[in-house]
Amino acid sequence: MSKDAVSANPSDAGVYDLTIGGAGGDFDEAREPNVRPAVLARYRDLTKLRYDYPLVLADGGRGGEIVRSLSGVVDGLLQQSAPRGIEGERDRAHVLRLEQEIRALASRGTKGSLSQLWELAESNLFRRMDAAARSALKDSLARARDALMLDGEVVDCNEETPSELLTHLWSFVQDQKARQFFDKIDRLTQGLSDILKADFMKSADAHTPERLKRSVGTAYEAAFDFEAMSRVLRVAPRQDDSLPNKRRQRINSALSVFRSQKFFLRPGEHAEAVRREAPHCFVFDSCKRALDAFQDRLPEIAGLVKAMSIAELECENRYQESAHDPFFDGLDENSLTPNDLALFPSYLVCLRNADCDAAERAKLLEALCSGLPLKVLAQSDDILDHHPVWAGRFSFGRQGSQLASMAVGLNSSYVLQSSSSHLYQIRERILRGMGYEGPALFSVFSGSHVPAADMPPYLRAAAAMESRAFPAFTYDPAAGADLASRFCIDDNPQAQRDWPMHHLYYEDEDHQRITEHLGFTFADFVACDRRYAGRFARVPRGKWHAGMIPVADFLELEAQTSAGKAPYVPMVDDSNVLQRLVVDDELILAARRCLEMWRSLQELGGINNSHASRLLEREKERWERERQQELEALRGQPKHEIPAPALEQETQAQKETVQAQPEEALEAPMDEPYIETPRCTTCDECIQINNRMFAYDDNKQAYIADVDAGTYRELVEAAESCQVAIIHPGKPKNPNEPDLADLIQRAEPFN
Ligand code: SF4
């Protein structure tokens, strides 16, 4: 097949003489603005949808709520402030309107805290209303505002989101460390001060009339003769009673190290107000600078660790100069242990594609190998960059996912990869990485840098993850000893499948509702990017042909069966008119490579593991062979010669045959449909298909409310739409329902 030809089967003119890149006639390069994958058609205006963004980076993380989605905050407010049932409808409508206005402000780049954007949104709404409507709205919003217990910066999904969110979560972990540090330092400072104070109280200076007067206070000043009291109390101190000079110096030196430390600030403490010298900075834009700073500060860390250890011994009166002096004289940065380093802040490095040249990548790998507490955000804004050596071939994810895969190979670093669209959902995993005592790499695709593109970054980032172009995974060395405990790909949509499957509903020219079941592939992701319009050819509706098949189906075909077929991606234009864009060979090759990489990840994540499957197959065969041999040996003997125990064994063997087929038994389809409700993610897909058949329970998780309220087709379609594959359609109840054979076949993977 030529480089430019989509397909070349001269026997069938119609589709197969199609060429891309300069084709004339009826086939155009797909260069119209605003075409987008058909399954994304309903996400055209994100400000009208309730989804994870914008986020509220909560101040102080009260009650563990470090980051919330705006929708989550509003749902919480409504639960508290709006009356249940119909009386609360007006309040709910008003507050949801405010939420939409805040979302629109954030999407236009308006910065500010939730309280600031709330006020702005409120005044925008008021301006567009008459007096009566304004008064009703004011009333509802005031009630909701009273219930609002948190504030914090509102961030939408854009190029700054990964660093803003990760810095916020990193700061939360550092604040926790600071609290622990000051608890310890305050306790030690108190203990050391008490020792000095007790010593001072034995001195003559502690009993001067002025000092006695100060200690009694003004209320009783007139009642005492402080001169006389001083004469009575002044007793010459015994020489051996006072603190030895060396000990006093040791204690004062530890206190001075505590006072001058530059690693932590108390909450609300501003550097300028506390000391002339600024505290250390721990956020960098280069691994080299972070590593240099870490090295430079090691002597200070060693000094602080030494002071804390001395203080502990002094407070417990266990310091023995003969044993401890030589030990502490030799304590320097080379003596520090990982436990010592864990007391101090980690170093956050935020890198973007452009910052990450070869030298920086080498430093990054050095940092990840070093075991030092470095937390690195490697943000990729564009994952469809061309490889300079293979110009013209897609080397997607070169700087992002390959870096993360390499880091997994190091074994000792925490590695997380995700698109920014999913950062909110994986916030706990990010926190775990921030708290991990060694290095951590966070590889994030922001979706925010494609020239001349009209899709919002959130959608592009979600499409990258959905299409396996930038799959999510986590490698957590602290989670266990084996790969099964450490490596996880569960955050990907429909992780068990090659491509996530979606329903496409549309109306044809005869106004009939058509449903297609489509995989979202790498080619669909590339189709979102107008730079690659030349890789697609739009086929006019009149030229659609049975030989055109969706890319996901095409990729499943063997070479012989795919010959003569034209793979396409379904797109919609600005008016939501369905288009078919045929995909060129290069892109099909790239999609195949993407699928291979995804399958390797699946194997690492324990899905379709080839070693496990092969072993299972071998064991099954061995077991089957041995069972047959045993049974044949028994059958070969005359019945009266078979000892009773042997007969029992045969019966037992038959029983085992039944028991030893758990997979088949488990795989047997259930008759009754059901949903694994506790795993429901409230995505709304099933409810949209039939809201009488499916309903939410009190936890807003779906269950089958009335199986007779819909058709078997709807059950199967819901199962196929469910992103977490928890709907099990069972068997059809109505034997006369059309297309049952096809539906039963589609239901099979879900039963
Ligand atoms: S489709 Fe699945 S995840 Fe979504 S609401 Fe229904 S059951 Fe829950």
PDB file of C-alpha atoms in Angstrom, residues 192-427:
ATOM      1  CA  LEU A 192      16.049  22.848  77.725  1.00  0.00           C
ATOM      2  CA  SER A 193      14.644  26.182  78.947  1.00  0.00           C
ATOM      3  CA  ASP A 194      13.436  24.494  82.137  1.00  0.00           C
ATOM      4  CA  ILE A 195      16.950  23.194  82.800  1.00  0.00           C
ATOM      5  CA  LEU A 196      18.405  26.693  82.364  1.00  0.00           C
ATOM      6  CA  LYS A 197      15.650  28.267  84.444  1.00  0.00           C
ATOM      7  CA  ALA A 198      16.116  25.804  87.291  1.00  0.00           C
ATOM      8  CA  ASP A 199      19.808  26.615  87.282  1.00  0.00           C
ATOM      9  CA  PHE A 200      19.150  30.335  87.265  1.00  0.00           C
ATOM     10  CA  MET A 201      16.751  30.037  90.211  1.00  0.00           C
ATOM     11  CA  LYS A 202      19.632  28.796  92.300  1.00  0.00           C
ATOM     12  CA  SER A 203      21.642  31.954  91.573  1.00  0.00           C
ATOM     13  CA  ALA A 204      21.744  35.177  93.627  1.00  0.00           C
ATOM     14  CA  ASP A 205      20.470  37.110  90.602  1.00  0.00           C
ATOM     15  CA  ALA A 206      17.152  35.248  90.793  1.00  0.00           C
ATOM     16  CA  HIS A 207      16.416  36.825  94.226  1.00  0.00           C
ATOM     17  CA  THR A 208      17.069  40.540  93.788  1.00  0.00           C
ATOM     18  CA  PRO A 209      14.230  42.769  95.105  1.00  0.00           C
ATOM     19  CA  GLU A 210      13.337  43.857  91.547  1.00  0.00           C
ATOM     20  CA  ARG A 211      13.076  40.294  90.273  1.00  0.00           C
ATOM     21  CA  LEU A 212      10.983  39.218  93.296  1.00  0.00           C
ATOM     22  CA  LYS A 213       8.723  42.200  92.728  1.00  0.00           C
ATOM     23  CA  ARG A 214       8.233  41.244  89.060  1.00  0.00           C
ATOM     24  CA  SER A 215       7.454  37.650  89.943  1.00  0.00           C
ATOM     25  CA  VAL A 216       4.691  38.627  92.451  1.00  0.00           C
ATOM     26  CA  GLY A 217       2.905  41.051  90.133  1.00  0.00           C
ATOM     27  CA  THR A 218       1.381  44.520  90.727  1.00  0.00           C
ATOM     28  CA  ALA A 219      -1.764  43.348  92.609  1.00  0.00           C
ATOM     29  CA  TYR A 220       0.206  42.351  95.721  1.00  0.00           C
ATOM     30  CA  GLU A 221       3.109  44.740  95.305  1.00  0.00           C
ATOM     31  CA  ALA A 222       2.190  46.816  98.349  1.00  0.00           C
ATOM     32  CA  ALA A 223       1.762  43.790 100.620  1.00  0.00           C
ATOM     33  CA  PHE A 224       5.410  42.720 100.579  1.00  0.00           C
ATOM     34  CA  ASP A 225       8.774  44.112 101.621  1.00  0.00           C
ATOM     35  CA  PHE A 226      10.853  42.867  98.738  1.00  0.00           C
ATOM     36  CA  GLU A 227      14.147  44.085 100.196  1.00  0.00           C
ATOM     37  CA  ALA A 228      13.591  41.944 103.296  1.00  0.00           C
ATOM     38  CA  MET A 229      12.388  39.000 101.277  1.00  0.00           C
ATOM     39  CA  SER A 230      15.510  39.232  99.094  1.00  0.00           C
ATOM     40  CA  ARG A 231      17.772  39.205 102.168  1.00  0.00           C
ATOM     41  CA  VAL A 232      16.028  36.096 103.500  1.00  0.00           C
ATOM     42  CA  LEU A 233      16.116  34.227 100.217  1.00  0.00           C
ATOM     43  CA  ARG A 234      19.631  35.169  99.180  1.00  0.00           C
ATOM     44  CA  VAL A 235      21.746  32.248 100.069  1.00  0.00           C
ATOM     45  CA  ALA A 236      25.131  31.855  98.467  1.00  0.00           C
ATOM     46  CA  PRO A 237      24.822  29.075  95.868  1.00  0.00           C
ATOM     47  CA  ARG A 238      26.890  26.010  96.384  1.00  0.00           C
ATOM     48  CA  GLN A 239      29.556  25.668  93.717  1.00  0.00           C
ATOM     49  CA  ASP A 240      28.596  22.074  92.789  1.00  0.00           C
ATOM     50  CA  ASP A 241      24.876  22.976  92.558  1.00  0.00           C
ATOM     51  CA  SER A 242      25.087  25.139  89.448  1.00  0.00           C
ATOM     52  CA  LEU A 243      25.092  23.901  85.858  1.00  0.00           C
ATOM     53  CA  PRO A 244      28.593  23.170  84.534  1.00  0.00           C
ATOM     54  CA  ASN A 245      29.614  25.714  81.918  1.00  0.00           C
ATOM     55  CA  LYS A 246      30.106  23.087  79.231  1.00  0.00           C
ATOM     56  CA  ARG A 247      26.579  21.782  79.707  1.00  0.00           C
ATOM     57  CA  ARG A 248      25.115  25.293  79.701  1.00  0.00           C
ATOM     58  CA  GLN A 249      26.938  26.044  76.443  1.00  0.00           C
ATOM     59  CA  ARG A 250      25.716  22.790  74.900  1.00  0.00           C
ATOM     60  CA  ILE A 251      22.111  23.621  75.808  1.00  0.00           C
ATOM     61  CA  ASN A 252      22.373  27.221  74.615  1.00  0.00           C
ATOM     62  CA  SER A 253      23.936  26.074  71.381  1.00  0.00           C
ATOM     63  CA  ALA A 254      21.038  23.630  70.713  1.00  0.00           C
ATOM     64  CA  LEU A 255      18.493  26.376  71.451  1.00  0.00           C
ATOM     65  CA  SER A 256      20.273  28.728  69.093  1.00  0.00           C
ATOM     66  CA  VAL A 257      20.207  26.110  66.279  1.00  0.00           C
ATOM     67  CA  PHE A 258      16.443  25.677  66.826  1.00  0.00           C
ATOM     68  CA  ARG A 259      15.866  29.427  66.676  1.00  0.00           C
ATOM     69  CA  SER A 260      17.847  29.965  63.486  1.00  0.00           C
ATOM     70  CA  GLN A 261      16.597  26.947  61.462  1.00  0.00           C
ATOM     71  CA  LYS A 262      15.417  27.880  57.959  1.00  0.00           C
ATOM     72  CA  PHE A 263      13.547  24.722  56.965  1.00  0.00           C
ATOM     73  CA  PHE A 264      10.086  25.344  58.382  1.00  0.00           C
ATOM     74  CA  LEU A 265       7.833  28.317  59.035  1.00  0.00           C
ATOM     75  CA  ARG A 266       5.081  28.230  61.600  1.00  0.00           C
ATOM     76  CA  PRO A 267       1.577  28.569  60.098  1.00  0.00           C
ATOM     77  CA  GLY A 268       0.933  32.242  59.375  1.00  0.00           C
ATOM     78  CA  GLU A 269       4.552  33.155  60.026  1.00  0.00           C
ATOM     79  CA  HIS A 270       6.044  35.472  57.449  1.00  0.00           C
ATOM     80  CA  ALA A 271       9.717  35.207  56.800  1.00  0.00           C
ATOM     81  CA  GLU A 272      10.330  38.942  56.885  1.00  0.00           C
ATOM     82  CA  ALA A 273       8.616  39.314  60.266  1.00  0.00           C
ATOM     83  CA  VAL A 274      10.548  36.487  61.862  1.00  0.00           C
ATOM     84  CA  ARG A 275      14.087  36.911  60.756  1.00  0.00           C
ATOM     85  CA  ARG A 276      16.142  38.917  58.373  1.00  0.00           C
ATOM     86  CA  GLU A 277      17.251  35.875  56.411  1.00  0.00           C
ATOM     87  CA  ALA A 278      14.558  34.276  54.241  1.00  0.00           C
ATOM     88  CA  PRO A 279      13.710  30.612  54.851  1.00  0.00           C
ATOM     89  CA  HIS A 280      14.844  28.013  52.345  1.00  0.00           C
ATOM     90  CA  CYS A 281      12.825  27.619  49.162  1.00  0.00           C
ATOM     91  CA  PHE A 282      11.860  24.086  48.183  1.00  0.00           C
ATOM     92  CA  VAL A 283      10.148  24.640  44.827  1.00  0.00           C
ATOM     93  CA  PHE A 284      12.374  24.580  41.719  1.00  0.00           C
ATOM     94  CA  ASP A 285      12.130  24.574  37.954  1.00  0.00           C
ATOM     95  CA  SER A 286      15.192  22.410  37.415  1.00  0.00           C
ATOM     96  CA  CYS A 287      16.382  19.129  38.921  1.00  0.00           C
ATOM     97  CA  LYS A 288      19.954  20.386  38.884  1.00  0.00           C
ATOM     98  CA  ARG A 289      19.109  23.423  41.006  1.00  0.00           C
ATOM     99  CA  ALA A 290      17.066  21.294  43.394  1.00  0.00           C
ATOM    100  CA  LEU A 291      19.874  18.744  43.789  1.00  0.00           C
ATOM    101  CA  ASP A 292      22.437  21.515  44.313  1.00  0.00           C
ATOM    102  CA  ALA A 293      20.257  23.131  46.982  1.00  0.00           C
ATOM    103  CA  PHE A 294      19.796  19.773  48.669  1.00  0.00           C
ATOM    104  CA  GLN A 295      23.569  19.198  48.776  1.00  0.00           C
ATOM    105  CA  ASP A 296      24.267  22.735  50.051  1.00  0.00           C
ATOM    106  CA  ARG A 297      21.804  22.359  52.917  1.00  0.00           C
ATOM    107  CA  LEU A 298      23.015  18.974  54.125  1.00  0.00           C
ATOM    108  CA  PRO A 299      25.432  20.450  56.734  1.00  0.00           C
ATOM    109  CA  GLU A 300      22.543  22.538  58.128  1.00  0.00           C
ATOM    110  CA  ILE A 301      20.331  19.456  58.300  1.00  0.00           C
ATOM    111  CA  ALA A 302      23.123  17.566  60.076  1.00  0.00           C
ATOM    112  CA  GLY A 303      23.491  20.472  62.567  1.00  0.00           C
ATOM    113  CA  LEU A 304      19.767  20.471  63.301  1.00  0.00           C
ATOM    114  CA  VAL A 305      19.575  16.683  63.681  1.00  0.00           C
ATOM    115  CA  LYS A 306      22.565  16.865  66.037  1.00  0.00           C
ATOM    116  CA  ALA A 307      20.957  19.644  68.115  1.00  0.00           C
ATOM    117  CA  MET A 308      17.699  17.678  68.406  1.00  0.00           C
ATOM    118  CA  SER A 309      19.499  14.512  69.485  1.00  0.00           C
ATOM    119  CA  ILE A 310      21.552  16.403  72.097  1.00  0.00           C
ATOM    120  CA  ALA A 311      18.409  18.123  73.347  1.00  0.00           C
ATOM    121  CA  GLU A 312      16.600  14.767  73.713  1.00  0.00           C
ATOM    122  CA  LEU A 313      19.471  13.423  75.829  1.00  0.00           C
ATOM    123  CA  GLU A 314      19.706  16.595  77.910  1.00  0.00           C
ATOM    124  CA  CYS A 315      15.958  16.680  78.603  1.00  0.00           C
ATOM    125  CA  GLU A 316      16.132  13.082  79.829  1.00  0.00           C
ATOM    126  CA  ASN A 317      19.328  13.833  81.749  1.00  0.00           C
ATOM    127  CA  ARG A 318      21.100  11.061  79.876  1.00  0.00           C
ATOM    128  CA  TYR A 319      23.907  13.001  78.232  1.00  0.00           C
ATOM    129  CA  GLN A 320      27.263  11.470  79.131  1.00  0.00           C
ATOM    130  CA  GLU A 321      30.145  13.516  77.907  1.00  0.00           C
ATOM    131  CA  SER A 322      32.599  10.634  77.770  1.00  0.00           C
ATOM    132  CA  ALA A 323      30.358   8.622  75.428  1.00  0.00           C
ATOM    133  CA  HIS A 324      28.370  11.298  73.587  1.00  0.00           C
ATOM    134  CA  ASP A 325      30.956  14.012  72.933  1.00  0.00           C
ATOM    135  CA  PRO A 326      33.023  11.870  70.510  1.00  0.00           C
ATOM    136  CA  PHE A 327      29.838  10.617  68.821  1.00  0.00           C
ATOM    137  CA  PHE A 328      28.437  14.100  68.196  1.00  0.00           C
ATOM    138  CA  ASP A 329      31.848  15.480  67.203  1.00  0.00           C
ATOM    139  CA  GLY A 330      31.845  12.982  64.346  1.00  0.00           C
ATOM    140  CA  LEU A 331      28.227  13.558  63.265  1.00  0.00           C
ATOM    141  CA  ASP A 332      28.053  15.309  59.890  1.00  0.00           C
ATOM    142  CA  GLU A 333      26.024  15.129  56.646  1.00  0.00           C
ATOM    143  CA  ASN A 334      27.474  11.685  55.866  1.00  0.00           C
ATOM    144  CA  SER A 335      25.888  10.292  59.019  1.00  0.00           C
ATOM    145  CA  LEU A 336      22.317  11.264  58.027  1.00  0.00           C
ATOM    146  CA  THR A 337      19.848   8.404  57.580  1.00  0.00           C
ATOM    147  CA  PRO A 338      16.665   8.336  55.441  1.00  0.00           C
ATOM    148  CA  ASN A 339      14.693   8.674  58.689  1.00  0.00           C
ATOM    149  CA  ASP A 340      16.558  11.900  59.478  1.00  0.00           C
ATOM    150  CA  LEU A 341      15.878  13.276  55.980  1.00  0.00           C
ATOM    151  CA  ALA A 342      12.208  12.312  56.224  1.00  0.00           C
ATOM    152  CA  LEU A 343      11.792  14.936  58.975  1.00  0.00           C
ATOM    153  CA  PHE A 344      12.581  17.733  56.495  1.00  0.00           C
ATOM    154  CA  PRO A 345      10.659  19.151  53.523  1.00  0.00           C
ATOM    155  CA  SER A 346      10.922  17.368  50.186  1.00  0.00           C
ATOM    156  CA  TYR A 347      11.960  19.293  47.065  1.00  0.00           C
ATOM    157  CA  LEU A 348       9.343  19.967  44.397  1.00  0.00           C
ATOM    158  CA  VAL A 349      10.521  20.386  40.805  1.00  0.00           C
ATOM    159  CA  CYS A 350       8.029  21.480  38.140  1.00  0.00           C
ATOM    160  CA  LEU A 351       9.191  20.807  34.577  1.00  0.00           C
ATOM    161  CA  ARG A 352       7.428  21.369  31.289  1.00  0.00           C
ATOM    162  CA  ASN A 353       8.311  19.904  27.884  1.00  0.00           C
ATOM    163  CA  ALA A 354      10.352  22.870  26.933  1.00  0.00           C
ATOM    164  CA  ASP A 355      12.368  22.812  30.162  1.00  0.00           C
ATOM    165  CA  CYS A 356      13.128  19.149  29.856  1.00  0.00           C
ATOM    166  CA  ASP A 357      16.117  18.973  27.501  1.00  0.00           C
ATOM    167  CA  ALA A 358      18.534  16.029  27.394  1.00  0.00           C
ATOM    168  CA  ALA A 359      20.727  17.404  30.224  1.00  0.00           C
ATOM    169  CA  GLU A 360      17.737  18.005  32.458  1.00  0.00           C
ATOM    170  CA  ARG A 361      16.376  14.521  31.723  1.00  0.00           C
ATOM    171  CA  ALA A 362      19.743  13.030  32.652  1.00  0.00           C
ATOM    172  CA  LYS A 363      19.645  14.990  35.930  1.00  0.00           C
ATOM    173  CA  LEU A 364      16.079  13.846  36.500  1.00  0.00           C
ATOM    174  CA  LEU A 365      17.037  10.191  36.118  1.00  0.00           C
ATOM    175  CA  GLU A 366      20.023  10.787  38.423  1.00  0.00           C
ATOM    176  CA  ALA A 367      17.661  12.310  40.971  1.00  0.00           C
ATOM    177  CA  LEU A 368      15.230   9.390  40.687  1.00  0.00           C
ATOM    178  CA  CYS A 369      18.095   6.901  41.152  1.00  0.00           C
ATOM    179  CA  SER A 370      19.492   8.811  44.129  1.00  0.00           C
ATOM    180  CA  GLY A 371      16.699   7.934  46.555  1.00  0.00           C
ATOM    181  CA  LEU A 372      16.541  11.608  47.634  1.00  0.00           C
ATOM    182  CA  PRO A 373      13.195  13.186  48.543  1.00  0.00           C
ATOM    183  CA  LEU A 374      12.630  14.924  45.204  1.00  0.00           C
ATOM    184  CA  LYS A 375       9.088  15.224  43.829  1.00  0.00           C
ATOM    185  CA  VAL A 376       9.163  15.943  40.110  1.00  0.00           C
ATOM    186  CA  LEU A 377       6.241  17.056  37.984  1.00  0.00           C
ATOM    187  CA  ALA A 378       7.058  16.366  34.314  1.00  0.00           C
ATOM    188  CA  GLN A 379       4.278  18.092  32.424  1.00  0.00           C
ATOM    189  CA  SER A 380       3.725  17.313  28.736  1.00  0.00           C
ATOM    190  CA  ASP A 381       1.584  19.772  26.834  1.00  0.00           C
ATOM    191  CA  ASP A 382       1.883  18.024  23.502  1.00  0.00           C
ATOM    192  CA  ILE A 383       2.237  14.274  23.121  1.00  0.00           C
ATOM    193  CA  LEU A 384       1.993  14.080  19.341  1.00  0.00           C
ATOM    194  CA  ASP A 385       5.424  15.476  18.692  1.00  0.00           C
ATOM    195  CA  HIS A 386       7.322  14.076  15.723  1.00  0.00           C
ATOM    196  CA  HIS A 387      10.438  12.062  16.267  1.00  0.00           C
ATOM    197  CA  PRO A 388      13.308  13.763  14.437  1.00  0.00           C
ATOM    198  CA  VAL A 389      14.706  10.462  13.168  1.00  0.00           C
ATOM    199  CA  TRP A 390      11.420   9.017  11.936  1.00  0.00           C
ATOM    200  CA  ALA A 391       9.960  12.207  10.555  1.00  0.00           C
ATOM    201  CA  GLY A 392       6.379  11.640   9.591  1.00  0.00           C
ATOM    202  CA  ARG A 393       5.790   8.849  12.121  1.00  0.00           C
ATOM    203  CA  PHE A 394       4.014   9.479  15.368  1.00  0.00           C
ATOM    204  CA  SER A 395       6.214   9.174  18.367  1.00  0.00           C
ATOM    205  CA  PHE A 396       3.427  10.025  20.775  1.00  0.00           C
ATOM    206  CA  GLY A 397       4.216  10.421  24.413  1.00  0.00           C
ATOM    207  CA  ARG A 398       7.946  10.452  23.800  1.00  0.00           C
ATOM    208  CA  GLN A 399       8.737  12.930  26.533  1.00  0.00           C
ATOM    209  CA  GLY A 400       5.973  11.982  28.903  1.00  0.00           C
ATOM    210  CA  SER A 401       5.062   8.338  29.006  1.00  0.00           C
ATOM    211  CA  GLN A 402       8.515   7.048  28.048  1.00  0.00           C
ATOM    212  CA  LEU A 403      10.040   8.965  30.923  1.00  0.00           C
ATOM    213  CA  ALA A 404       7.507   7.491  33.318  1.00  0.00           C
ATOM    214  CA  SER A 405       8.085   3.969  31.956  1.00  0.00           C
ATOM    215  CA  MET A 406      11.844   4.386  32.433  1.00  0.00           C
ATOM    216  CA  ALA A 407      11.282   5.564  35.994  1.00  0.00           C
ATOM    217  CA  VAL A 408       9.226   2.427  36.744  1.00  0.00           C
ATOM    218  CA  GLY A 409      12.265   0.402  35.677  1.00  0.00           C
ATOM    219  CA  LEU A 410      14.298   2.025  38.460  1.00  0.00           C
ATOM    220  CA  ASN A 411      12.114   0.153  40.994  1.00  0.00           C
ATOM    221  CA  SER A 412      12.598   2.520  43.893  1.00  0.00           C
ATOM    222  CA  SER A 413      10.775   5.666  42.750  1.00  0.00           C
ATOM    223  CA  TYR A 414       7.084   6.394  43.111  1.00  0.00           C
ATOM    224  CA  VAL A 415       5.755   6.932  39.566  1.00  0.00           C
ATOM    225  CA  LEU A 416       2.378   8.264  38.573  1.00  0.00           C
ATOM    226  CA  GLN A 417       1.160   9.051  35.086  1.00  0.00           C
ATOM    227  CA  SER A 418      -2.138  10.679  34.260  1.00  0.00           C
ATOM    228  CA  SER A 419      -3.886  13.268  32.147  1.00  0.00           C
ATOM    229  CA  SER A 420      -4.864  16.468  33.923  1.00  0.00           C
ATOM    230  CA  SER A 421      -8.535  15.628  33.343  1.00  0.00           C
ATOM    231  CA  HIS A 422      -8.213  12.860  35.950  1.00  0.00           C
ATOM    232  CA  LEU A 423      -6.022  14.600  38.527  1.00  0.00           C
ATOM    233  CA  TYR A 424      -8.926  15.232  40.869  1.00  0.00           C
ATOM    234  CA  GLN A 425      -9.927  11.586  40.843  1.00  0.00           C
ATOM    235  CA  ILE A 426      -6.414  10.421  41.675  1.00  0.00           C
ATOM    236  CA  ARG A 427      -5.657  13.074  44.303  1.00  0.00           C
TER     237      ARG A 427
END
